[in-house]
Each structure stands twice: as C-alpha cells, then as structure tokens.
PDB file of C-alpha atoms in Angstrom:
ATOM      1  CA  MET A   1      34.959 -18.458  15.620  1.00  0.00           C
ATOM      2  CA  ASP A   2      35.702 -15.098  12.701  1.00  0.00           C
ATOM      3  CA  MET A   3      32.043 -13.947  12.280  1.00  0.00           C
ATOM      4  CA  ILE A   4      32.472 -13.586  16.044  1.00  0.00           C
ATOM      5  CA  LEU A   5      35.681 -11.873  16.861  1.00  0.00           C
ATOM      6  CA  LYS A   6      34.028  -9.484  13.400  1.00  0.00           C
ATOM      7  CA  ASP A   7      31.169  -9.443  15.316  1.00  0.00           C
ATOM      8  CA  LEU A   8      32.833  -7.877  18.785  1.00  0.00           C
ATOM      9  CA  ASN A   9      35.430  -5.827  16.674  1.00  0.00           C
ATOM     10  CA  ASP A  10      32.658  -4.168  14.518  1.00  0.00           C
ATOM     11  CA  SER A  11      31.135  -3.726  18.183  1.00  0.00           C
ATOM     12  CA  ILE A  12      34.428  -1.440  19.397  1.00  0.00           C
ATOM     13  CA  ASP A  13      34.519   0.893  16.266  1.00  0.00           C
ATOM     14  CA  TYR A  14      30.175   1.294  17.159  1.00  0.00           C
ATOM     15  CA  ILE A  15      31.219   2.631  20.213  1.00  0.00           C
ATOM     16  CA  ASP A  16      34.079   4.800  19.335  1.00  0.00           C
ATOM     17  CA  LYS A  17      32.270   6.025  16.773  1.00  0.00           C
ATOM     18  CA  ASN A  18      29.416   6.880  19.726  1.00  0.00           C
ATOM     19  CA  LEU A  19      31.221   8.621  22.675  1.00  0.00           C
ATOM     20  CA  THR A  20      29.719  11.755  21.965  1.00  0.00           C
ATOM     21  CA  ASN A  21      26.446  10.172  22.233  1.00  0.00           C
ATOM     22  CA  ASP A  22      24.227   8.670  24.429  1.00  0.00           C
ATOM     23  CA  LEU A  23      24.876   4.393  24.538  1.00  0.00           C
ATOM     24  CA  SER A  24      23.569   1.805  26.076  1.00  0.00           C
ATOM     25  CA  LEU A  25      24.056  -1.343  27.089  1.00  0.00           C
ATOM     26  CA  PHE A  26      20.989  -2.820  25.198  1.00  0.00           C
ATOM     27  CA  ASP A  27      22.704  -0.693  21.980  1.00  0.00           C
ATOM     28  CA  ILE A  28      25.755  -1.516  21.387  1.00  0.00           C
ATOM     29  CA  ALA A  29      24.311  -5.585  21.925  1.00  0.00           C
ATOM     30  CA  ASN A  30      21.898  -4.942  19.887  1.00  0.00           C
ATOM     31  CA  PHE A  31      24.131  -3.478  17.144  1.00  0.00           C
ATOM     32  CA  VAL A  32      26.113  -7.333  16.958  1.00  0.00           C
ATOM     33  CA  GLY A  33      22.877  -9.056  17.898  1.00  0.00           C
ATOM     34  CA  LEU A  34      23.842 -10.229  21.817  1.00  0.00           C
ATOM     35  CA  PRO A  35      21.704 -10.658  24.749  1.00  0.00           C
ATOM     36  CA  GLU A  36      22.981  -7.979  26.549  1.00  0.00           C
ATOM     37  CA  GLN A  37      23.902  -9.384  30.199  1.00  0.00           C
ATOM     38  CA  HIS A  38      26.267 -12.508  27.900  1.00  0.00           C
ATOM     39  CA  TYR A  39      27.232  -9.811  25.062  1.00  0.00           C
ATOM     40  CA  ARG A  40      28.300  -7.332  28.260  1.00  0.00           C
ATOM     41  CA  ASN A  41      29.799 -10.839  30.404  1.00  0.00           C
ATOM     42  CA  ILE A  42      31.753 -11.644  26.803  1.00  0.00           C
ATOM     43  CA  PHE A  43      33.492  -8.204  27.373  1.00  0.00           C
ATOM     44  CA  ILE A  44      34.602  -8.434  30.479  1.00  0.00           C
ATOM     45  CA  PHE A  45      36.044 -12.742  30.328  1.00  0.00           C
ATOM     46  CA  LEU A  46      37.790 -11.330  26.350  1.00  0.00           C
ATOM     47  CA  THR A  47      39.710  -7.974  28.043  1.00  0.00           C
ATOM     48  CA  GLY A  48      39.490  -8.103  31.600  1.00  0.00           C
ATOM     49  CA  VAL A  49      37.840  -4.748  31.580  1.00  0.00           C
ATOM     50  CA  GLY A  50      35.040  -3.724  32.388  1.00  0.00           C
ATOM     51  CA  LEU A  51      32.566  -2.328  29.512  1.00  0.00           C
ATOM     52  CA  SER A  52      31.438   0.561  31.615  1.00  0.00           C
ATOM     53  CA  GLU A  53      35.294   1.833  32.780  1.00  0.00           C
ATOM     54  CA  TYR A  54      36.698   0.579  28.759  1.00  0.00           C
ATOM     55  CA  ILE A  55      33.605   3.531  27.829  1.00  0.00           C
ATOM     56  CA  LYS A  56      34.321   5.677  30.570  1.00  0.00           C
ATOM     57  CA  LYS A  57      38.132   6.111  29.892  1.00  0.00           C
ATOM     58  CA  ARG A  58      38.282   5.889  25.854  1.00  0.00           C
ATOM     59  CA  LYS A  59      36.169   9.241  26.676  1.00  0.00           C
ATOM     60  CA  LEU A  60      38.513  10.683  28.038  1.00  0.00           C
ATOM     61  CA  TYR A  61      41.210   9.956  26.457  1.00  0.00           C
ATOM     62  CA  PHE A  62      38.812  11.760  23.131  1.00  0.00           C
ATOM     63  CA  ALA A  63      38.861  14.708  25.842  1.00  0.00           C
ATOM     64  CA  ASN A  64      42.299  15.133  26.678  1.00  0.00           C
ATOM     65  CA  LYS A  65      42.956  15.683  23.432  1.00  0.00           C
ATOM     66  CA  ASP A  66      39.816  17.650  21.941  1.00  0.00           C
ATOM     67  CA  LEU A  67      41.015  19.610  25.052  1.00  0.00           C
ATOM     68  CA  LEU A  68      44.899  19.515  23.616  1.00  0.00           C
ATOM     69  CA  ASN A  69      43.049  21.931  21.345  1.00  0.00           C
ATOM     70  CA  LYS A  70      41.865  24.035  23.688  1.00  0.00           C
ATOM     71  CA  GLU A  71      37.944  23.534  23.137  1.00  0.00           C
ATOM     72  CA  THR A  72      36.763  24.627  26.710  1.00  0.00           C
ATOM     73  CA  VAL A  73      36.965  22.726  30.112  1.00  0.00           C
ATOM     74  CA  THR A  74      33.152  23.091  29.725  1.00  0.00           C
ATOM     75  CA  ASN A  75      32.408  22.060  26.439  1.00  0.00           C
ATOM     76  CA  VAL A  76      33.926  18.896  26.772  1.00  0.00           C
ATOM     77  CA  ALA A  77      32.438  18.083  29.641  1.00  0.00           C
ATOM     78  CA  ILE A  78      28.859  17.952  27.534  1.00  0.00           C
ATOM     79  CA  LYS A  79      30.677  17.109  25.355  1.00  0.00           C
ATOM     80  CA  TYR A  80      31.654  13.699  26.529  1.00  0.00           C
ATOM     81  CA  GLY A  81      27.884  14.304  28.439  1.00  0.00           C
ATOM     82  CA  TYR A  82      29.404  14.763  31.683  1.00  0.00           C
ATOM     83  CA  SER A  83      28.622  17.784  34.184  1.00  0.00           C
ATOM     84  CA  ILE A  84      31.329  20.540  34.538  1.00  0.00           C
ATOM     85  CA  ASP A  85      32.334  18.577  38.019  1.00  0.00           C
ATOM     86  CA  GLY A  86      31.771  15.808  37.359  1.00  0.00           C
ATOM     87  CA  PHE A  87      34.004  15.726  34.585  1.00  0.00           C
ATOM     88  CA  THR A  88      36.255  17.902  36.849  1.00  0.00           C
ATOM     89  CA  LYS A  89      36.945  14.260  39.585  1.00  0.00           C
ATOM     90  CA  SER A  90      36.929  11.598  36.902  1.00  0.00           C
ATOM     91  CA  PHE A  91      39.398  13.037  35.006  1.00  0.00           C
ATOM     92  CA  LYS A  92      41.909  13.964  37.127  1.00  0.00           C
ATOM     93  CA  GLU A  93      41.914  10.454  38.665  1.00  0.00           C
ATOM     94  CA  TRP A  94      42.190   9.200  35.656  1.00  0.00           C
ATOM     95  CA  SER A  95      45.320  10.854  34.281  1.00  0.00           C
ATOM     96  CA  GLY A  96      46.873  12.856  37.548  1.00  0.00           C
ATOM     97  CA  TYR A  97      45.316  16.692  35.879  1.00  0.00           C
ATOM     98  CA  LEU A  98      42.539  18.811  35.613  1.00  0.00           C
ATOM     99  CA  PRO A  99      41.510  19.523  32.891  1.00  0.00           C
ATOM    100  CA  SER A 100      43.121  22.790  32.826  1.00  0.00           C
ATOM    101  CA  GLN A 101      45.915  22.099  33.307  1.00  0.00           C
ATOM    102  CA  ILE A 102      46.142  19.695  29.208  1.00  0.00           C
ATOM    103  CA  TYR A 103      46.877  22.120  27.823  1.00  0.00           C
ATOM    104  CA  GLU A 104      49.462  24.194  29.520  1.00  0.00           C
ATOM    105  CA  ASN A 105      50.858  21.616  30.107  1.00  0.00           C
ATOM    106  CA  GLN A 106      51.012  20.159  26.651  1.00  0.00           C
ATOM    107  CA  VAL A 107      49.642  16.222  28.944  1.00  0.00           C
ATOM    108  CA  LEU A 108      48.537  13.631  26.972  1.00  0.00           C
ATOM    109  CA  ILE A 109      47.483   9.603  28.105  1.00  0.00           C
ATOM    110  CA  SER A 110      47.112   7.484  26.221  1.00  0.00           C
ATOM    111  CA  TYR A 111      44.023   4.665  26.487  1.00  0.00           C
ATOM    112  CA  PRO A 112      43.933   2.700  23.031  1.00  0.00           C
ATOM    113  CA  LYS A 113      41.323   0.552  21.692  1.00  0.00           C
ATOM    114  CA  LEU A 114      40.938  -2.453  22.299  1.00  0.00           C
ATOM    115  CA  SER A 115      40.790  -5.040  19.554  1.00  0.00           C
ATOM    116  CA  PHE A 116      39.205  -8.805  19.992  1.00  0.00           C
ATOM    117  CA  ALA A 117      41.250 -12.126  19.035  1.00  0.00           C
ATOM    118  CA  ILE A 118      40.843 -15.112  21.010  1.00  0.00           C
ATOM    119  CA  ASN A 119      43.843 -17.185  22.538  1.00  0.00           C
ATOM    120  CA  VAL A 120      43.691 -20.923  21.892  1.00  0.00           C
ATOM    121  CA  LYS A 121      43.749 -22.729  24.850  1.00  0.00           C
ATOM    122  CA  GLY A 122      44.216 -26.911  24.478  1.00  0.00           C
ATOM    123  CA  GLY A 123      44.259 -29.372  27.193  1.00  0.00           C
ATOM    124  CA  LEU A 124      41.490 -28.561  29.913  1.00  0.00           C
ATOM    125  CA  ASN A 125      37.923 -30.689  28.891  1.00  0.00           C
ATOM    126  CA  MET A 126      35.311 -28.864  29.907  1.00  0.00           C
ATOM    127  CA  LYS A 127      32.392 -31.229  30.968  1.00  0.00           C
ATOM    128  CA  THR A 128      29.046 -30.799  29.147  1.00  0.00           C
ATOM    129  CA  ARG A 129      25.281 -32.632  28.532  1.00  0.00           C
ATOM    130  CA  ILE A 130      22.024 -30.758  27.160  1.00  0.00           C
ATOM    131  CA  VAL A 131      18.937 -30.621  28.854  1.00  0.00           C
ATOM    132  CA  GLU A 132      15.178 -30.111  27.137  1.00  0.00           C
ATOM    133  CA  LEU A 133      13.180 -27.620  29.680  1.00  0.00           C
ATOM    134  CA  PRO A 134       9.236 -27.600  29.076  1.00  0.00           C
ATOM    135  CA  LYS A 135       8.142 -23.798  29.849  1.00  0.00           C
ATOM    136  CA  ILE A 136       9.171 -23.372  32.991  1.00  0.00           C
ATOM    137  CA  ASN A 137       8.849 -21.004  36.689  1.00  0.00           C
ATOM    138  CA  ILE A 138      11.749 -19.517  38.333  1.00  0.00           C
ATOM    139  CA  VAL A 139      10.820 -18.518  40.754  1.00  0.00           C
ATOM    140  CA  GLY A 140      11.873 -17.217  44.517  1.00  0.00           C
ATOM    141  CA  VAL A 141      13.075 -13.566  46.240  1.00  0.00           C
ATOM    142  CA  GLN A 142      15.494 -11.496  44.033  1.00  0.00           C
ATOM    143  CA  LYS A 143      17.159  -7.865  44.512  1.00  0.00           C
ATOM    144  CA  ARG A 144      19.718  -5.072  42.273  1.00  0.00           C
ATOM    145  CA  VAL A 145      22.596  -6.095  42.959  1.00  0.00           C
ATOM    146  CA  PRO A 146      26.576  -5.302  41.724  1.00  0.00           C
ATOM    147  CA  MET A 147      27.628  -6.478  39.835  1.00  0.00           C
ATOM    148  CA  GLN A 148      31.348  -8.935  41.215  1.00  0.00           C
ATOM    149  CA  PHE A 149      33.159 -11.340  39.104  1.00  0.00           C
ATOM    150  CA  GLU A 150      34.853 -12.210  41.555  1.00  0.00           C
ATOM    151  CA  GLY A 151      35.180 -13.299  45.512  1.00  0.00           C
ATOM    152  CA  VAL A 152      31.870 -13.680  47.013  1.00  0.00           C
ATOM    153  CA  ASN A 153      29.079 -10.659  46.446  1.00  0.00           C
ATOM    154  CA  ASP A 154      28.387  -9.924  50.022  1.00  0.00           C
ATOM    155  CA  GLU A 155      24.517  -8.272  48.566  1.00  0.00           C
ATOM    156  CA  ILE A 156      23.723 -11.747  47.627  1.00  0.00           C
ATOM    157  CA  GLU A 157      24.684 -13.698  50.887  1.00  0.00           C
ATOM    158  CA  LYS A 158      22.696 -10.438  52.655  1.00  0.00           C
ATOM    159  CA  LEU A 159      19.453 -11.764  49.785  1.00  0.00           C
ATOM    160  CA  ALA A 160      20.126 -14.924  51.033  1.00  0.00           C
ATOM    161  CA  ASN A 161      20.212 -14.774  55.001  1.00  0.00           C
ATOM    162  CA  SER A 162      16.337 -12.372  54.069  1.00  0.00           C
ATOM    163  CA  ILE A 163      14.603 -15.216  52.819  1.00  0.00           C
ATOM    164  CA  THR A 164      11.626 -16.159  55.741  1.00  0.00           C
ATOM    165  CA  ASP A 165      10.351 -19.753  56.021  1.00  0.00           C
ATOM    166  CA  MET A 166       7.509 -18.469  54.973  1.00  0.00           C
ATOM    167  CA  GLN A 167       9.134 -17.588  51.105  1.00  0.00           C
ATOM    168  CA  LYS A 168      11.160 -21.211  51.496  1.00  0.00           C
ATOM    169  CA  LYS A 169       8.201 -23.464  52.454  1.00  0.00           C
ATOM    170  CA  GLU A 170       6.399 -21.900  49.004  1.00  0.00           C
ATOM    171  CA  MET A 171       9.578 -22.659  47.154  1.00  0.00           C
ATOM    172  CA  HIS A 172       9.972 -26.050  48.906  1.00  0.00           C
ATOM    173  CA  ASN A 173       6.131 -26.929  47.326  1.00  0.00           C
ATOM    174  CA  LEU A 174       6.447 -25.468  44.284  1.00  0.00           C
ATOM    175  CA  GLN A 175       9.897 -27.421  43.182  1.00  0.00           C
ATOM    176  CA  ASN A 176       8.660 -30.162  40.992  1.00  0.00           C
ATOM    177  CA  ILE A 177      11.417 -29.896  38.650  1.00  0.00           C
ATOM    178  CA  GLU A 178      15.497 -30.930  37.800  1.00  0.00           C
ATOM    179  CA  PRO A 179      17.237 -29.637  38.932  1.00  0.00           C
ATOM    180  CA  LYS A 180      16.004 -29.460  42.616  1.00  0.00           C
ATOM    181  CA  GLU A 181      18.870 -26.832  43.581  1.00  0.00           C
ATOM    182  CA  ILE A 182      18.225 -24.095  44.929  1.00  0.00           C
ATOM    183  CA  VAL A 183      19.498 -22.313  41.835  1.00  0.00           C
ATOM    184  CA  ASN A 184      21.066 -18.906  41.107  1.00  0.00           C
ATOM    185  CA  VAL A 185      19.614 -16.174  38.477  1.00  0.00           C
ATOM    186  CA  SER A 186      21.602 -12.941  37.804  1.00  0.00           C
ATOM    187  CA  TYR A 187      19.071 -10.497  34.741  1.00  0.00           C
ATOM    188  CA  ASN A 188      18.727  -7.182  33.887  1.00  0.00           C
ATOM    189  CA  ALA A 189      22.591  -5.448  34.111  1.00  0.00           C
ATOM    190  CA  ASP A 190      22.801  -1.639  33.729  1.00  0.00           C
ATOM    191  CA  GLU A 191      25.484   0.166  33.795  1.00  0.00           C
ATOM    192  CA  ASP A 192      26.211   3.480  33.979  1.00  0.00           C
ATOM    193  CA  PHE A 193      29.040   4.334  31.841  1.00  0.00           C
ATOM    194  CA  VAL A 194      29.833   7.694  33.401  1.00  0.00           C
ATOM    195  CA  LYS A 195      29.840   6.942  37.181  1.00  0.00           C
ATOM    196  CA  GLU A 196      31.286   3.212  35.751  1.00  0.00           C
ATOM    197  CA  GLU A 197      28.809   1.874  38.410  1.00  0.00           C
ATOM    198  CA  GLY A 198      26.734  -0.915  37.694  1.00  0.00           C
ATOM    199  CA  HIS A 199      23.712  -3.360  38.622  1.00  0.00           C
ATOM    200  CA  LEU A 200      21.474  -6.514  38.040  1.00  0.00           C
ATOM    201  CA  THR A 201      19.619  -8.137  39.629  1.00  0.00           C
ATOM    202  CA  HIS A 202      19.459 -11.677  41.630  1.00  0.00           C
ATOM    203  CA  MET A 203      17.829 -13.778  42.159  1.00  0.00           C
ATOM    204  CA  ILE A 204      17.717 -16.835  44.280  1.00  0.00           C
ATOM    205  CA  GLY A 205      15.000 -19.639  43.592  1.00  0.00           C
ATOM    206  CA  VAL A 206      13.993 -22.607  42.044  1.00  0.00           C
ATOM    207  CA  LEU A 207      12.235 -24.527  39.425  1.00  0.00           C
ATOM    208  CA  THR A 208       8.389 -25.365  38.571  1.00  0.00           C
ATOM    209  CA  THR A 209       6.158 -25.580  35.863  1.00  0.00           C
ATOM    210  CA  GLU A 210       2.871 -24.723  38.801  1.00  0.00           C
ATOM    211  CA  ASN A 211       1.811 -20.718  37.572  1.00  0.00           C
ATOM    212  CA  ASN A 212       0.108 -20.512  40.648  1.00  0.00           C
ATOM    213  CA  ILE A 213       3.116 -18.499  42.739  1.00  0.00           C
ATOM    214  CA  SER A 214       1.981 -15.693  45.709  1.00  0.00           C
ATOM    215  CA  ASP A 215       2.721 -12.799  45.142  1.00  0.00           C
ATOM    216  CA  GLN A 216       5.660 -13.334  48.531  1.00  0.00           C
ATOM    217  CA  LEU A 217       7.952 -14.857  45.573  1.00  0.00           C
ATOM    218  CA  ASP A 218       9.219 -13.469  42.033  1.00  0.00           C
ATOM    219  CA  VAL A 219       8.851 -14.940  39.322  1.00  0.00           C
ATOM    220  CA  ILE A 220      11.023 -15.091  36.309  1.00  0.00           C
ATOM    221  CA  ASN A 221       8.383 -16.576  33.373  1.00  0.00           C
ATOM    222  CA  ILE A 222      11.336 -18.791  30.321  1.00  0.00           C
ATOM    223  CA  ASP A 223       9.456 -20.667  27.378  1.00  0.00           C
ATOM    224  CA  LYS A 224      10.206 -24.477  26.872  1.00  0.00           C
ATOM    225  CA  SER A 225      13.884 -24.248  25.077  1.00  0.00           C
ATOM    226  CA  LYS A 226      17.236 -26.518  25.612  1.00  0.00           C
ATOM    227  CA  TRP A 227      20.059 -25.624  27.465  1.00  0.00           C
ATOM    228  CA  ILE A 228      24.138 -27.234  27.776  1.00  0.00           C
ATOM    229  CA  VAL A 229      24.413 -28.181  31.767  1.00  0.00           C
ATOM    230  CA  PHE A 230      28.300 -27.158  32.009  1.00  0.00           C
ATOM    231  CA  GLU A 231      29.819 -29.841  35.437  1.00  0.00           C
ATOM    232  CA  ASN A 232      32.569 -28.105  37.349  1.00  0.00           C
ATOM    233  CA  GLU A 233      34.377 -28.932  40.749  1.00  0.00           C
ATOM    234  CA  GLY A 234      36.762 -27.769  42.941  1.00  0.00           C
ATOM    235  CA  GLU A 235      37.509 -24.205  45.482  1.00  0.00           C
ATOM    236  CA  PHE A 236      34.371 -22.321  45.715  1.00  0.00           C
ATOM    237  CA  PRO A 237      33.767 -18.977  44.608  1.00  0.00           C
ATOM    238  CA  LYS A 238      37.318 -19.091  41.834  1.00  0.00           C
ATOM    239  CA  LYS A 239      36.337 -22.604  39.960  1.00  0.00           C
ATOM    240  CA  LEU A 240      32.388 -21.455  39.330  1.00  0.00           C
ATOM    241  CA  GLN A 241      33.744 -17.789  38.050  1.00  0.00           C
ATOM    242  CA  ASP A 242      37.246 -19.493  36.122  1.00  0.00           C
ATOM    243  CA  THR A 243      33.554 -21.987  34.374  1.00  0.00           C
ATOM    244  CA  TYR A 244      31.978 -19.136  33.086  1.00  0.00           C
ATOM    245  CA  ALA A 245      34.597 -16.942  31.615  1.00  0.00           C
ATOM    246  CA  ARG A 246      35.278 -20.374  29.980  1.00  0.00           C
ATOM    247  CA  ILE A 247      32.092 -20.209  28.532  1.00  0.00           C
ATOM    248  CA  TYR A 248      32.536 -17.241  26.914  1.00  0.00           C
ATOM    249  CA  SER A 249      36.576 -17.374  25.809  1.00  0.00           C
ATOM    250  CA  GLU A 250      36.597 -20.772  24.964  1.00  0.00           C
ATOM    251  CA  TRP A 251      33.381 -22.337  24.720  1.00  0.00           C
ATOM    252  CA  LEU A 252      31.565 -19.933  22.937  1.00  0.00           C
ATOM    253  CA  PRO A 253      34.412 -19.020  20.002  1.00  0.00           C
ATOM    254  CA  GLU A 254      34.120 -22.742  18.739  1.00  0.00           C
ATOM    255  CA  THR A 255      29.484 -23.946  19.485  1.00  0.00           C
ATOM    256  CA  GLU A 256      27.545 -23.804  16.271  1.00  0.00           C
ATOM    257  CA  TYR A 257      24.709 -22.964  19.296  1.00  0.00           C
ATOM    258  CA  LYS A 258      23.847 -19.570  19.917  1.00  0.00           C
ATOM    259  CA  LEU A 259      23.234 -18.266  23.297  1.00  0.00           C
ATOM    260  CA  ALA A 260      19.451 -17.400  23.933  1.00  0.00           C
ATOM    261  CA  ASP A 261      18.194 -13.928  25.455  1.00  0.00           C
ATOM    262  CA  ILE A 262      17.014 -16.263  28.963  1.00  0.00           C
ATOM    263  CA  PRO A 263      19.242 -15.336  32.208  1.00  0.00           C
ATOM    264  CA  MET A 264      21.921 -17.873  32.730  1.00  0.00           C
ATOM    265  CA  PHE A 265      21.204 -19.900  36.056  1.00  0.00           C
ATOM    266  CA  SER A 266      23.574 -21.883  38.658  1.00  0.00           C
ATOM    267  CA  PHE A 267      24.101 -24.114  41.943  1.00  0.00           C
ATOM    268  CA  THR A 268      25.909 -25.323  43.677  1.00  0.00           C
ATOM    269  CA  LYS A 269      26.565 -28.243  45.912  1.00  0.00           C
ATOM    270  CA  PHE A 270      29.117 -27.347  49.178  1.00  0.00           C
ATOM    271  CA  ASN A 271      31.686 -31.275  49.683  1.00  0.00           C
ATOM    272  CA  ASP A 272      31.179 -32.542  53.207  1.00  0.00           C
ATOM    273  CA  SER A 273      33.994 -32.940  54.288  1.00  0.00           C
ATOM    274  CA  ASN A 274      36.056 -29.439  52.763  1.00  0.00           C
ATOM    275  CA  LYS A 275      33.493 -26.141  52.729  1.00  0.00           C
ATOM    276  CA  ASN A 276      36.525 -25.163  50.500  1.00  0.00           C
ATOM    277  CA  ILE A 277      35.293 -27.295  48.104  1.00  0.00           C
ATOM    278  CA  ALA A 278      31.705 -27.289  46.258  1.00  0.00           C
ATOM    279  CA  TYR A 279      30.361 -29.275  42.776  1.00  0.00           C
ATOM    280  CA  SER A 280      28.733 -26.480  40.982  1.00  0.00           C
ATOM    281  CA  GLU A 281      25.804 -26.953  37.124  1.00  0.00           C
ATOM    282  CA  ILE A 282      25.658 -23.690  34.703  1.00  0.00           C
ATOM    283  CA  TRP A 283      22.970 -23.956  32.704  1.00  0.00           C
ATOM    284  CA  VAL A 284      22.813 -21.625  29.698  1.00  0.00           C
ATOM    285  CA  ALA A 285      19.884 -21.287  27.316  1.00  0.00           C
ATOM    286  CA  VAL A 286      20.921 -21.609  23.682  1.00  0.00           C
ATOM    287  CA  ILE A 287      19.359 -22.731  19.907  1.00  0.00           C
ATOM    288  CA  ASN A 288      20.482 -24.538  16.956  1.00  0.00           C
TER     289      ASN A 288
END
C-alpha cells in the first residue's frame, strides 16, 4: 500500500512541475509505471475528480497567482497552453472574474494540491476468482464515446443498437471460449486537459481463439494472461460501477498483483424477474 501511495503522490508532484508543458496522460502514467487507463481510473475513483479537471484547475490557480504578480493576460494564457479567448472563458467560469479584473480586485481563488491517502474500509467482501486464458482475440463493434463514470452511457447504448445481424452472426460463430457472454471493453482513453474533455474506445464483442475474422468486426489481440474475476450482483449499473471503484480504491492497494497493460472487460446478465438487478463480472488482467 505504501508504495502505490508514494507513486500516486509523486505523480501529483510531477503534474505541478509540468503545468506549463504539454502534459499527457501517457507521460503521467509512464512516470509512475502504470498503464494509462488504470492510472486515470485510480485517480478518479480515489479522489472523486477527473484527472483533466484537476489539471485544468491547478493551471487556473497558478494563472491566478501570476495575474496577481502583474503578468499580462496574453502571457499567462500562452504560458498554460490556452488561446486568449479560451483562457478568458475558462478563467471566468472557474473564478467568476475576468482575468483582467484579478489584479485590480486582488482576487485569489484557491485550488489546493491533492494528496492521496487510503481510508481502510472493512466488512465488505469482494468475491473473486483467478482464471488463466490462452492467447485470445476480443472481436466486435467499437466506437469512440465520451467517458462517463456514473449512470448509463447513451453513446454505448447507440453502439449496441447499431450492430447488424451479419455482425451478430459472425460474433456468435466465432465465440468459442469462456466467458461465452457479450462483453464490454473500454480502452485507449484520451484526455484534453485544457478543454476538460475525454473520450475512449468502447467495444461490444465476444472472446475467441480464432484468427480468421472479417473486416466487418474490430479486433483486440490479447496474449496469454492471468485474470482476476470480480463477481457482483445488485442494482445496475450502480453495483457494477461501485465494484470498479472498489477494485481501485480497496483491492489494488492491498494486492501483491500488478495491473497488466491489457484492457479490462466485463459482462452483465440481467435478472429475469427484475431488470434493475443484474449479475456482472469484471475481468482484470494481472502480472505477479
């Protein structure tokens, strides 16, 4: 636990030292030796704030201090990677003041530096099992969608509805390894730290050991790997999303495993008598 907390807090120091540079999710995650998507997820699940939002507000906080030191609006905007109009809009939304009003009114809006700590929570078991999979492909249909951590993602629903009968038939014919379910995979997340936007690639598909796959389906290649499977059942999607949060905030700091740079996947089976209740599994690839 101490090591992961140190790495996370070191990443916060790294962010502060590079606010005037072109920060990327890759750079930050690479600095602490974590896969990009896992770092981003750890960040939001432990802090409750998105990485892009945090970086944006730290930039604006330091910009606020620079303006109090009589730096020009133009220089400050360029310093933190904004256009003048973009900086003025973002600063006004954040502080309630135009940048040009800061020195005259001697305004300083605080946005403190984060510090990671783990609150130990007992009494809640996490049902898991270990599964080893051979080299596989996840095949299906994918698109870029906005990142969303709560509720139902409308764009993913649209993706599901867009799958053609021919695509469904091929996926059914290819599916030949457990779990023989329709799985959801999110990967290749990006973040725009200035615009505070983020998208990721989401695939709806199946697992297969076959390699003869038509062009109508997208493919994620995954080498032989070990997986921790997290089982959960309850109100959907809340229970599933809560389990993702607990993986990062409770299980990861205590485990001896390290996260592999392989996308997680999950599947959900709804209760026949109550469609608000579902059984789900989250599959997380690990290395010893």
